[in-house]
């Protein structure tokens, strides 16, 4: 089995993820922040440590400004639905995932929020000046994909923030955190939304959002927080304001293991290894006739997420053939129809290859052999 779908969720997970999850479920299991007993406080310790490590990962000085959510999608919904009000204006790009576009389209219908979409070039690049041209007095936020889940392009979010000034910058970092350096201070990011089950190696069902001091979206959920129980109103302090109900503590425990793994190996070597794998996949595919690779193929700001097609074959056919050989990629539109229109592959989409830290050179070689064979068939 060769798993090349790490952009959807990483697999396999490091042993540290499994051990931490196992330890929590076997030996801890309490509901954090709800009761004063030892298992409850131990569960809270897992959450505290994971939050602290996450803060270190994105260079946030206040870990309490990191909120755990169910996934990257919930983080984006909290930011978008919670910050944009009736008749606001928002700017986004043509590379966005539906986890950005769908909440924006909902707001367009329900709150008459005006949505401007900046067109990216077919290679994924964006001219920051195109964003500036669209700014007007009602513009409340720019929502931008940090790293494309289709062609891996990384956008210059720091440059964009310098240009937009006080306007809130909401960054969809689902593909970048853990796979590319993310520094909220250096890039002056206001809101960072991300998944914890992709390059942070937690299990599925966990995401997070960081919000700069002064950014206060309306919560998506209200309810028990275990704190200030004498009040029937939602507490206003963080993280409790945005973390109602029993959290996914097993997921957070797994994340703690994943973050320990990243610390042990070093984020720099993880990024380097994934970049080398990206290079090998692109070089291998480029040698084959009839293969079209999308996006920029240089060694610049790119994630290890590669989209391609075989001339004369539908991506679904290629995916079917790969699946028969136990090579697992993702084919189709990858929840980002506008991005496929941008790169010229709508409506069929592409075959997406996303190697991960545990991918080996042999697996890449077997994959290239398989593509050669599939491409050679009539
Ligand atoms: C760019 C991007 N944004 C948002 C999401 C949604 O993240 P999640 O699956 O954690 O909800 C994904 C997931 O693939 C993504 O790639």
mmCIF file of C-alpha atoms and ligand atoms in Angstrom:
data_model
loop_
_atom_site.group_PDB
_atom_site.id
_atom_site.type_symbol
_atom_site.label_atom_id
_atom_site.label_comp_id
_atom_site.label_asym_id
_atom_site.label_seq_id
_atom_site.Cartn_x
_atom_site.Cartn_y
_atom_site.Cartn_z
ATOM 1 C CA UNK A 1 0.000 0.000 0.000
ATOM 2 C CA UNK A 2 1.302 3.445 -0.907
ATOM 3 C CA UNK A 3 -0.463 6.394 0.705
ATOM 4 C CA UNK A 4 -0.181 9.625 -1.275
ATOM 5 C CA UNK A 5 -3.165 11.478 0.177
ATOM 6 C CA UNK A 6 -1.426 13.362 2.972
ATOM 7 C CA UNK A 7 -3.022 16.655 1.886
ATOM 8 C CA UNK A 8 -6.390 15.214 2.985
ATOM 9 C CA UNK A 9 -5.052 13.771 6.226
ATOM 10 C CA UNK A 10 -1.656 12.374 7.142
ATOM 11 C CA UNK A 11 -1.157 8.619 7.322
ATOM 12 C CA UNK A 12 0.487 6.759 8.914
ATOM 13 C CA UNK A 13 0.703 8.760 12.121
ATOM 14 C CA UNK A 14 3.963 8.793 14.094
ATOM 15 C CA UNK A 15 4.307 6.312 16.981
ATOM 16 C CA UNK A 16 4.260 9.313 19.361
ATOM 17 C CA UNK A 17 0.699 10.128 18.197
ATOM 18 C CA UNK A 18 -0.472 6.572 18.819
ATOM 19 C CA UNK A 19 1.284 6.316 22.203
ATOM 20 C CA UNK A 20 -0.094 9.591 23.506
ATOM 21 C CA UNK A 21 -3.630 8.749 22.329
ATOM 22 C CA UNK A 22 -3.340 5.267 23.833
ATOM 23 C CA UNK A 23 -2.053 6.629 27.130
ATOM 24 C CA UNK A 24 -4.897 9.131 27.330
ATOM 25 C CA UNK A 25 -7.644 6.651 26.515
ATOM 26 C CA UNK A 26 -6.256 3.878 28.755
ATOM 27 C CA UNK A 27 -5.006 5.811 31.732
ATOM 28 C CA UNK A 28 -6.574 9.265 31.841
ATOM 29 C CA UNK A 29 -9.976 9.570 30.179
ATOM 30 C CA UNK A 30 -11.337 12.329 32.457
ATOM 31 C CA UNK A 31 -13.330 15.323 31.266
ATOM 32 C CA UNK A 32 -10.958 18.328 31.424
ATOM 33 C CA UNK A 33 -11.858 21.420 33.408
ATOM 34 C CA UNK A 34 -15.128 19.887 34.641
ATOM 35 C CA UNK A 35 -14.228 18.196 37.898
ATOM 36 C CA UNK A 36 -11.458 18.684 40.404
ATOM 37 C CA UNK A 37 -10.366 15.033 40.487
ATOM 38 C CA UNK A 38 -6.990 13.777 39.328
ATOM 39 C CA UNK A 39 -8.166 12.381 35.976
ATOM 40 C CA UNK A 40 -9.853 15.641 35.068
ATOM 41 C CA UNK A 41 -6.803 17.719 35.939
ATOM 42 C CA UNK A 42 -4.547 15.275 34.085
ATOM 43 C CA UNK A 43 -6.765 15.634 30.989
ATOM 44 C CA UNK A 44 -6.500 19.427 31.329
ATOM 45 C CA UNK A 45 -2.709 19.065 31.448
ATOM 46 C CA UNK A 46 -2.710 17.329 28.053
ATOM 47 C CA UNK A 47 -4.689 20.224 26.618
ATOM 48 C CA UNK A 48 -2.464 22.837 28.231
ATOM 49 C CA UNK A 49 0.693 21.207 26.900
ATOM 50 C CA UNK A 50 -0.705 20.781 23.396
ATOM 51 C CA UNK A 51 -1.784 24.429 23.347
ATOM 52 C CA UNK A 52 1.665 25.547 24.510
ATOM 53 C CA UNK A 53 3.437 23.462 21.867
ATOM 54 C CA UNK A 54 1.076 24.724 19.156
ATOM 55 C CA UNK A 55 1.808 28.306 20.212
ATOM 56 C CA UNK A 56 5.516 27.577 19.797
ATOM 57 C CA UNK A 57 4.868 26.098 16.361
ATOM 58 C CA UNK A 58 3.247 29.272 14.991
ATOM 59 C CA UNK A 59 5.198 31.708 17.202
ATOM 60 C CA UNK A 60 2.179 32.916 19.205
ATOM 61 C CA UNK A 61 3.193 34.430 22.522
ATOM 62 C CA UNK A 62 -0.188 33.796 24.190
ATOM 63 C CA UNK A 63 -1.297 30.154 23.894
ATOM 64 C CA UNK A 64 -4.759 31.002 25.277
ATOM 65 C CA UNK A 65 -5.502 32.740 22.006
ATOM 66 C CA UNK A 66 -5.398 29.326 20.305
ATOM 67 C CA UNK A 67 -8.817 27.664 20.277
ATOM 68 C CA UNK A 68 -9.375 23.975 19.523
ATOM 69 C CA UNK A 69 -12.073 23.186 16.970
ATOM 70 C CA UNK A 70 -13.331 20.100 15.178
ATOM 71 C CA UNK A 71 -11.303 20.729 11.998
ATOM 72 C CA UNK A 72 -9.913 23.452 9.752
ATOM 73 C CA UNK A 73 -13.396 23.983 8.347
ATOM 74 C CA UNK A 74 -14.862 24.847 11.739
ATOM 75 C CA UNK A 75 -11.987 27.272 12.390
ATOM 76 C CA UNK A 76 -12.691 29.022 9.079
ATOM 77 C CA UNK A 77 -16.434 29.124 9.801
ATOM 78 C CA UNK A 78 -15.802 30.673 13.212
ATOM 79 C CA UNK A 79 -13.616 33.389 11.696
ATOM 80 C CA UNK A 80 -15.780 34.097 8.642
ATOM 81 C CA UNK A 81 -19.264 33.844 10.154
ATOM 82 C CA UNK A 82 -18.159 35.397 13.431
ATOM 83 C CA UNK A 83 -16.398 38.456 12.053
ATOM 84 C CA UNK A 84 -18.407 39.517 8.996
ATOM 85 C CA UNK A 85 -21.629 41.430 9.504
ATOM 86 C CA UNK A 86 -24.496 42.754 7.346
ATOM 87 C CA UNK A 87 -23.271 44.505 4.166
ATOM 88 C CA UNK A 88 -19.558 44.138 4.927
ATOM 89 C CA UNK A 89 -17.151 43.666 2.039
ATOM 90 C CA UNK A 90 -14.613 40.829 1.957
ATOM 91 C CA UNK A 91 -11.855 39.964 -0.518
ATOM 92 C CA UNK A 92 -10.733 36.423 -1.253
ATOM 93 C CA UNK A 93 -8.945 34.586 -4.073
ATOM 94 C CA UNK A 94 -9.719 32.125 -6.829
ATOM 95 C CA UNK A 95 -7.613 29.402 -5.162
ATOM 96 C CA UNK A 96 -9.834 28.967 -2.112
ATOM 97 C CA UNK A 97 -11.153 25.737 -0.671
ATOM 98 C CA UNK A 98 -14.927 25.401 -0.243
ATOM 99 C CA UNK A 99 -14.365 25.723 3.505
ATOM 100 C CA UNK A 100 -13.768 29.408 2.691
ATOM 101 C CA UNK A 101 -16.027 29.858 -0.347
ATOM 102 C CA UNK A 102 -19.156 28.216 1.091
ATOM 103 C CA UNK A 103 -19.340 30.253 4.323
ATOM 104 C CA UNK A 104 -18.664 33.361 2.201
ATOM 105 C CA UNK A 105 -21.458 32.451 -0.240
ATOM 106 C CA UNK A 106 -23.780 31.841 2.719
ATOM 107 C CA UNK A 107 -22.974 35.326 4.052
ATOM 108 C CA UNK A 108 -23.478 36.800 0.615
ATOM 109 C CA UNK A 109 -27.036 35.434 0.588
ATOM 110 C CA UNK A 110 -27.968 35.832 4.241
ATOM 111 C CA UNK A 111 -26.168 39.027 5.287
ATOM 112 C CA UNK A 112 -25.636 40.661 1.905
ATOM 113 C CA UNK A 113 -21.871 40.500 2.414
ATOM 114 C CA UNK A 114 -20.197 41.557 -0.825
ATOM 115 C CA UNK A 115 -17.506 39.057 -1.853
ATOM 116 C CA UNK A 116 -14.730 40.053 -4.301
ATOM 117 C CA UNK A 117 -12.632 37.225 -5.727
ATOM 118 C CA UNK A 118 -9.112 38.083 -6.911
ATOM 119 C CA UNK A 119 -8.085 35.986 -9.893
ATOM 120 C CA UNK A 120 -4.816 34.085 -9.416
ATOM 121 C CA UNK A 121 -2.669 33.133 -12.427
ATOM 122 C CA UNK A 122 -2.800 29.572 -13.768
ATOM 123 C CA UNK A 123 0.449 28.774 -11.911
ATOM 124 C CA UNK A 124 -1.221 29.884 -8.653
ATOM 125 C CA UNK A 125 0.641 33.161 -8.265
ATOM 126 C CA UNK A 126 -1.141 36.246 -7.052
ATOM 127 C CA UNK A 127 -0.347 39.901 -7.511
ATOM 128 C CA UNK A 128 -0.813 41.484 -4.078
ATOM 129 C CA UNK A 129 -1.607 44.763 -5.829
ATOM 130 C CA UNK A 130 -4.782 43.174 -7.230
ATOM 131 C CA UNK A 131 -6.031 42.866 -3.652
ATOM 132 C CA UNK A 132 -5.185 46.462 -2.861
ATOM 133 C CA UNK A 133 -7.155 47.721 -5.879
ATOM 134 C CA UNK A 134 -10.351 46.165 -4.487
ATOM 135 C CA UNK A 135 -10.160 47.652 -1.001
ATOM 136 C CA UNK A 136 -12.916 50.103 -0.056
ATOM 137 C CA UNK A 137 -14.240 51.529 3.179
ATOM 138 C CA UNK A 138 -16.595 48.573 3.843
ATOM 139 C CA UNK A 139 -13.770 46.023 3.412
ATOM 140 C CA UNK A 140 -13.578 44.151 6.705
ATOM 141 C CA UNK A 141 -11.359 41.195 5.896
ATOM 142 C CA UNK A 142 -9.159 39.419 3.390
ATOM 143 C CA UNK A 143 -9.521 35.645 3.508
ATOM 144 C CA UNK A 144 -6.636 33.923 1.823
ATOM 145 C CA UNK A 145 -5.362 30.417 1.261
ATOM 146 C CA UNK A 146 -1.799 30.199 2.559
ATOM 147 C CA UNK A 147 -0.904 27.019 0.673
ATOM 148 C CA UNK A 148 -2.928 25.533 -2.162
ATOM 149 C CA UNK A 149 -4.362 22.062 -1.594
ATOM 150 C CA UNK A 150 -4.190 21.480 -5.365
ATOM 151 C CA UNK A 151 -0.937 22.879 -6.723
ATOM 152 C CA UNK A 152 0.930 23.682 -3.513
ATOM 153 C CA UNK A 153 1.457 27.410 -4.203
ATOM 154 C CA UNK A 154 2.269 29.387 -1.038
ATOM 155 C CA UNK A 155 0.996 32.973 -0.988
ATOM 156 C CA UNK A 156 3.008 35.897 0.420
ATOM 157 C CA UNK A 157 0.693 36.577 3.363
ATOM 158 C CA UNK A 158 3.180 38.877 5.136
ATOM 159 C CA UNK A 159 3.449 41.100 2.062
ATOM 160 C CA UNK A 160 -0.342 41.157 1.746
ATOM 161 C CA UNK A 161 -0.774 42.164 5.410
ATOM 162 C CA UNK A 162 1.743 45.004 5.018
ATOM 163 C CA UNK A 163 -0.335 46.270 2.102
ATOM 164 C CA UNK A 164 -3.813 45.998 3.677
ATOM 165 C CA UNK A 165 -2.892 47.621 7.002
ATOM 166 C CA UNK A 166 -5.682 47.469 9.597
ATOM 167 C CA UNK A 167 -8.003 45.224 7.580
ATOM 168 C CA UNK A 168 -8.271 41.783 9.211
ATOM 169 C CA UNK A 169 -6.192 39.095 7.517
ATOM 170 C CA UNK A 170 -7.740 35.637 7.869
ATOM 171 C CA UNK A 171 -5.339 32.932 6.680
ATOM 172 C CA UNK A 172 -6.394 29.420 5.717
ATOM 173 C CA UNK A 173 -3.258 27.576 6.792
ATOM 174 C CA UNK A 174 -4.734 24.059 6.658
ATOM 175 C CA UNK A 175 -2.025 22.915 4.246
ATOM 176 C CA UNK A 176 0.893 24.892 5.622
ATOM 177 C CA UNK A 177 1.150 24.528 9.410
ATOM 178 C CA UNK A 178 3.667 21.709 9.934
ATOM 179 C CA UNK A 179 4.617 21.620 6.239
ATOM 180 C CA UNK A 180 5.942 25.132 5.728
ATOM 181 C CA UNK A 181 7.264 27.766 8.171
ATOM 182 C CA UNK A 182 4.332 29.710 9.660
ATOM 183 C CA UNK A 183 5.123 32.702 11.871
ATOM 184 C CA UNK A 184 2.155 34.812 12.901
ATOM 185 C CA UNK A 185 4.367 37.545 14.338
ATOM 186 C CA UNK A 186 6.668 37.885 11.347
ATOM 187 C CA UNK A 187 3.755 37.907 8.909
ATOM 188 C CA UNK A 188 1.483 39.883 11.252
ATOM 189 C CA UNK A 189 -1.386 37.427 10.706
ATOM 190 C CA UNK A 190 -4.626 38.353 12.514
ATOM 191 C CA UNK A 191 -6.436 35.026 12.301
ATOM 192 C CA UNK A 192 -4.844 31.666 11.454
ATOM 193 C CA UNK A 193 -7.133 28.699 10.776
ATOM 194 C CA UNK A 194 -5.680 25.222 10.501
ATOM 195 C CA UNK A 195 -6.210 21.466 10.694
ATOM 196 C CA UNK A 196 -4.424 19.384 13.321
ATOM 197 C CA UNK A 197 -4.839 16.051 11.511
ATOM 198 C CA UNK A 198 -2.702 16.826 8.461
ATOM 199 C CA UNK A 199 0.922 17.918 8.958
ATOM 200 C CA UNK A 200 0.614 18.165 12.752
ATOM 201 C CA UNK A 201 -0.082 14.414 12.943
ATOM 202 C CA UNK A 202 -3.078 14.476 15.278
ATOM 203 C CA UNK A 203 -5.983 12.138 14.557
ATOM 204 C CA UNK A 204 -9.013 13.256 12.538
ATOM 205 C CA UNK A 205 -11.607 15.489 14.187
ATOM 206 C CA UNK A 206 -9.288 18.250 15.378
ATOM 207 C CA UNK A 207 -8.461 21.735 14.150
ATOM 208 C CA UNK A 208 -7.441 25.033 15.713
ATOM 209 C CA UNK A 209 -7.678 28.763 15.254
ATOM 210 C CA UNK A 210 -5.401 31.523 16.491
ATOM 211 C CA UNK A 211 -6.857 35.024 16.893
ATOM 212 C CA UNK A 212 -4.763 38.080 17.579
ATOM 213 C CA UNK A 213 -5.623 40.191 20.652
ATOM 214 C CA UNK A 214 -8.600 42.416 19.819
ATOM 215 C CA UNK A 215 -10.136 39.996 17.274
ATOM 216 C CA UNK A 216 -13.402 38.781 18.791
ATOM 217 C CA UNK A 217 -15.688 36.844 16.457
ATOM 218 C CA UNK A 218 -19.175 35.913 17.650
ATOM 219 C CA UNK A 219 -18.843 32.285 18.859
ATOM 220 C CA UNK A 220 -20.406 29.489 16.805
ATOM 221 C CA UNK A 221 -21.328 27.609 19.967
ATOM 222 C CA UNK A 222 -22.414 28.518 23.489
ATOM 223 C CA UNK A 223 -22.596 26.215 26.485
ATOM 224 C CA UNK A 224 -20.743 24.565 29.315
ATOM 225 C CA UNK A 225 -17.094 25.433 29.693
ATOM 226 C CA UNK A 226 -16.492 24.140 33.215
ATOM 227 C CA UNK A 227 -15.567 27.711 34.181
ATOM 228 C CA UNK A 228 -17.677 30.453 35.835
ATOM 229 C CA UNK A 229 -20.592 28.028 36.192
ATOM 230 C CA UNK A 230 -22.409 30.489 38.439
ATOM 231 C CA UNK A 231 -23.236 32.572 35.315
ATOM 232 C CA UNK A 232 -25.758 31.649 32.646
ATOM 233 C CA UNK A 233 -23.903 33.855 30.154
ATOM 234 C CA UNK A 234 -20.938 32.692 28.117
ATOM 235 C CA UNK A 235 -17.594 33.672 29.711
ATOM 236 C CA UNK A 236 -15.727 36.283 27.684
ATOM 237 C CA UNK A 237 -12.183 35.121 28.403
ATOM 238 C CA UNK A 238 -10.188 32.864 26.112
ATOM 239 C CA UNK A 239 -10.031 30.032 25.328
ATOM 240 C CA UNK A 240 -13.315 29.288 27.187
ATOM 241 C CA UNK A 241 -15.372 31.781 25.196
ATOM 242 C CA UNK A 242 -14.960 29.637 22.085
ATOM 243 C CA UNK A 243 -14.586 26.144 23.583
ATOM 244 C CA UNK A 244 -18.012 25.036 24.769
ATOM 245 C CA UNK A 245 -18.878 21.421 25.485
ATOM 246 C CA UNK A 246 -16.660 18.411 26.105
ATOM 247 C CA UNK A 247 -13.573 18.813 23.912
ATOM 248 C CA UNK A 248 -11.966 16.180 21.732
ATOM 249 C CA UNK A 249 -9.368 15.441 24.418
ATOM 250 C CA UNK A 250 -8.284 12.124 22.826
ATOM 251 C CA UNK A 251 -7.646 14.076 19.608
ATOM 252 C CA UNK A 252 -5.728 16.733 21.528
ATOM 253 C CA UNK A 253 -3.677 14.007 23.247
ATOM 254 C CA UNK A 254 -2.840 12.576 19.821
ATOM 255 C CA UNK A 255 -1.840 16.064 18.662
ATOM 256 C CA UNK A 256 0.445 16.408 21.676
ATOM 257 C CA UNK A 257 2.175 13.222 20.515
ATOM 258 C CA UNK A 258 2.349 14.528 16.948
ATOM 259 C CA UNK A 259 3.895 17.800 18.098
ATOM 260 C CA UNK A 260 6.439 15.903 20.213
ATOM 261 C CA UNK A 261 7.365 13.925 17.105
ATOM 262 C CA UNK A 262 7.858 17.172 15.140
ATOM 263 C CA UNK A 263 10.033 18.552 17.951
ATOM 264 C CA UNK A 264 12.109 15.371 18.013
ATOM 265 C CA UNK A 265 12.734 15.225 14.252
ATOM 266 C CA UNK A 266 12.876 19.009 13.803
ATOM 267 C CA UNK A 267 10.461 20.978 11.637
ATOM 268 C CA UNK A 268 13.369 21.949 9.346
ATOM 269 C CA UNK A 269 14.234 18.348 8.494
ATOM 270 C CA UNK A 270 10.560 17.438 8.035
ATOM 271 C CA UNK A 271 10.130 20.292 5.565
ATOM 272 C CA UNK A 272 13.365 19.408 3.748
ATOM 273 C CA UNK A 273 12.409 15.751 3.422
ATOM 274 C CA UNK A 274 8.976 16.632 2.030
ATOM 275 C CA UNK A 275 10.534 19.105 -0.397
ATOM 276 C CA UNK A 276 12.916 16.380 -1.634
ATOM 277 C CA UNK A 277 9.967 14.039 -2.159
ATOM 278 C CA UNK A 278 8.123 16.747 -4.064
ATOM 279 C CA UNK A 279 11.156 17.196 -6.319
ATOM 280 C CA UNK A 280 11.412 13.430 -6.970
ATOM 281 C CA UNK A 281 7.710 13.160 -7.878
ATOM 282 C CA UNK A 282 7.907 16.144 -10.249
ATOM 283 C CA UNK A 283 11.171 14.974 -11.827
ATOM 284 C CA UNK A 284 9.814 11.440 -12.259
ATOM 285 C CA UNK A 285 6.555 12.622 -13.824
ATOM 286 C CA UNK A 286 8.308 15.164 -16.070
ATOM 287 C CA UNK A 287 10.295 12.370 -17.754
ATOM 288 C CA UNK A 288 7.126 10.632 -18.928
ATOM 289 C CA UNK A 289 5.411 11.530 -22.204
ATOM 290 C CA UNK A 290 1.835 12.847 -22.134
ATOM 291 C CA UNK A 291 1.917 14.091 -18.539
ATOM 292 C CA UNK A 292 0.750 17.618 -17.736
ATOM 293 C CA UNK A 293 1.840 18.917 -14.323
ATOM 294 C CA UNK A 294 -0.006 21.980 -13.003
ATOM 295 C CA UNK A 295 1.365 24.877 -11.001
ATOM 296 C CA UNK A 296 4.885 26.092 -10.579
ATOM 297 C CA UNK A 297 7.432 23.284 -10.780
ATOM 298 C CA UNK A 298 10.438 25.223 -9.489
ATOM 299 C CA UNK A 299 11.828 25.024 -5.971
ATOM 300 C CA UNK A 300 10.298 28.239 -4.654
ATOM 301 C CA UNK A 301 7.416 28.574 -2.243
ATOM 302 C CA UNK A 302 5.676 25.301 -2.929
ATOM 303 C CA UNK A 303 4.143 22.595 -0.772
ATOM 304 C CA UNK A 304 4.549 18.867 -1.502
ATOM 305 C CA UNK A 305 1.130 18.783 -3.179
ATOM 306 C CA UNK A 306 1.339 17.994 -6.891
ATOM 307 C CA UNK A 307 -1.498 17.904 -9.409
ATOM 308 C CA UNK A 308 -1.195 16.308 -12.831
ATOM 309 C CA UNK A 309 -3.165 14.693 -15.622
ATOM 310 C CA UNK A 310 -2.368 12.109 -18.271
ATOM 311 C CA UNK A 311 -3.278 13.335 -21.768
ATOM 312 C CA UNK A 312 -6.360 11.518 -23.057
ATOM 313 C CA UNK A 313 -7.314 10.041 -19.695
ATOM 314 C CA UNK A 314 -9.759 11.271 -17.084
ATOM 315 C CA UNK A 315 -8.312 11.753 -13.592
ATOM 316 C CA UNK A 316 -10.988 9.364 -12.301
ATOM 317 C CA UNK A 317 -9.687 6.621 -14.658
ATOM 318 C CA UNK A 318 -6.131 7.205 -13.457
ATOM 319 C CA UNK A 319 -7.288 7.147 -9.824
ATOM 320 C CA UNK A 320 -9.110 3.881 -10.465
ATOM 321 C CA UNK A 321 -6.002 2.297 -11.977
ATOM 322 C CA UNK A 322 -3.804 3.534 -9.130
ATOM 323 C CA UNK A 323 -6.284 2.294 -6.571
ATOM 324 C CA UNK A 324 -6.154 -1.177 -8.162
ATOM 325 C CA UNK A 325 -2.392 -1.098 -7.518
ATOM 326 C CA UNK A 326 -2.987 0.013 -3.891
ATOM 327 C CA UNK A 327 -1.583 3.487 -4.607
ATOM 328 C CA UNK A 328 -3.873 5.994 -2.923
ATOM 329 C CA UNK A 329 -4.065 9.475 -4.426
ATOM 330 C CA UNK A 330 -7.016 11.849 -4.608
ATOM 331 C CA UNK A 331 -8.635 12.686 -7.915
ATOM 332 C CA UNK A 332 -11.273 15.216 -8.957
ATOM 333 C CA UNK A 333 -11.873 18.751 -7.698
ATOM 334 C CA UNK A 334 -10.478 18.520 -4.140
ATOM 335 C CA UNK A 335 -13.273 20.744 -2.734
ATOM 336 C CA UNK A 336 -11.927 23.740 -4.670
ATOM 337 C CA UNK A 337 -13.860 24.264 -7.944
ATOM 338 C CA UNK A 338 -12.651 27.849 -8.467
ATOM 339 C CA UNK A 339 -9.061 26.717 -8.106
ATOM 340 C CA UNK A 340 -9.594 24.157 -10.867
ATOM 341 C CA UNK A 341 -11.152 26.851 -13.061
ATOM 342 C CA UNK A 342 -8.019 28.916 -12.356
ATOM 343 C CA UNK A 343 -5.614 26.193 -13.464
ATOM 344 C CA UNK A 344 -7.848 25.127 -16.367
ATOM 345 C CA UNK A 345 -8.890 21.671 -15.128
ATOM 346 C CA UNK A 346 -12.580 22.205 -14.339
ATOM 347 C CA UNK A 347 -14.788 20.081 -14.251
ATOM 348 C CA UNK A 348 -12.745 16.872 -14.412
ATOM 349 C CA UNK A 349 -10.030 18.021 -12.016
ATOM 350 C CA UNK A 350 -6.635 16.414 -11.564
ATOM 351 C CA UNK A 351 -4.819 13.540 -9.950
ATOM 352 C CA UNK A 352 -3.293 14.880 -6.734
ATOM 353 C CA UNK A 353 -0.181 13.350 -5.202
ATOM 354 C CA UNK A 354 0.695 14.390 -1.676
ATOM 355 C CA UNK A 355 3.661 12.489 -0.237
ATOM 356 C CA UNK A 356 4.270 12.733 3.486
ATOM 357 C CA UNK A 357 7.167 12.477 5.913
ATOM 358 C CA UNK A 358 6.932 8.672 5.960
ATOM 359 C CA UNK A 359 6.962 8.323 2.153
ATOM 360 C CA UNK A 360 10.051 6.485 0.882
ATOM 361 C CA UNK A 361 12.048 6.912 -2.350
ATOM 362 C CA UNK A 362 11.031 3.358 -3.312
ATOM 363 C CA UNK A 363 7.373 4.324 -3.052
ATOM 364 C CA UNK A 364 7.939 7.299 -5.329
ATOM 365 C CA UNK A 365 9.733 5.024 -7.833
ATOM 366 C CA UNK A 366 6.853 2.488 -7.762
ATOM 367 C CA UNK A 367 4.351 5.302 -8.283
ATOM 368 C CA UNK A 368 6.247 6.662 -11.297
ATOM 369 C CA UNK A 369 6.431 3.128 -12.764
ATOM 370 C CA UNK A 370 2.675 2.753 -12.294
ATOM 371 C CA UNK A 371 1.969 6.075 -14.033
ATOM 372 C CA UNK A 372 4.259 5.092 -16.893
ATOM 373 C CA UNK A 373 2.302 1.880 -17.325
ATOM 374 C CA UNK A 374 -1.120 3.578 -17.064
ATOM 375 C CA UNK A 375 -0.078 6.344 -19.492
ATOM 376 C CA UNK A 376 1.206 3.757 -21.966
ATOM 377 C CA UNK A 377 -2.149 1.975 -22.158
ATOM 378 C CA UNK A 378 -4.599 2.911 -24.842
HETATM 379 C C1 LIG B 1 -6.761 24.586 1.928
HETATM 380 C C2 LIG B 1 -7.719 23.855 2.817
HETATM 381 N N1 LIG B 1 -8.608 24.552 3.535
HETATM 382 C C3 LIG B 1 -9.472 23.944 4.346
HETATM 383 C C4 LIG B 1 -9.506 22.572 4.479
HETATM 384 C C5 LIG B 1 -10.463 21.935 5.416
HETATM 385 O O1 LIG B 1 -9.772 21.343 6.486
HETATM 386 P P1 LIG B 1 -10.435 20.192 7.359
HETATM 387 O O2 LIG B 1 -10.458 18.970 6.516
HETATM 388 O O3 LIG B 1 -9.535 20.060 8.557
HETATM 389 O O4 LIG B 1 -11.788 20.656 7.728
HETATM 390 C C6 LIG B 1 -8.602 21.802 3.739
HETATM 391 C C7 LIG B 1 -8.630 20.334 3.800
HETATM 392 O O5 LIG B 1 -8.196 19.631 2.943
HETATM 393 C C8 LIG B 1 -7.685 22.466 2.883
HETATM 394 O O6 LIG B 1 -6.808 21.780 2.157
#
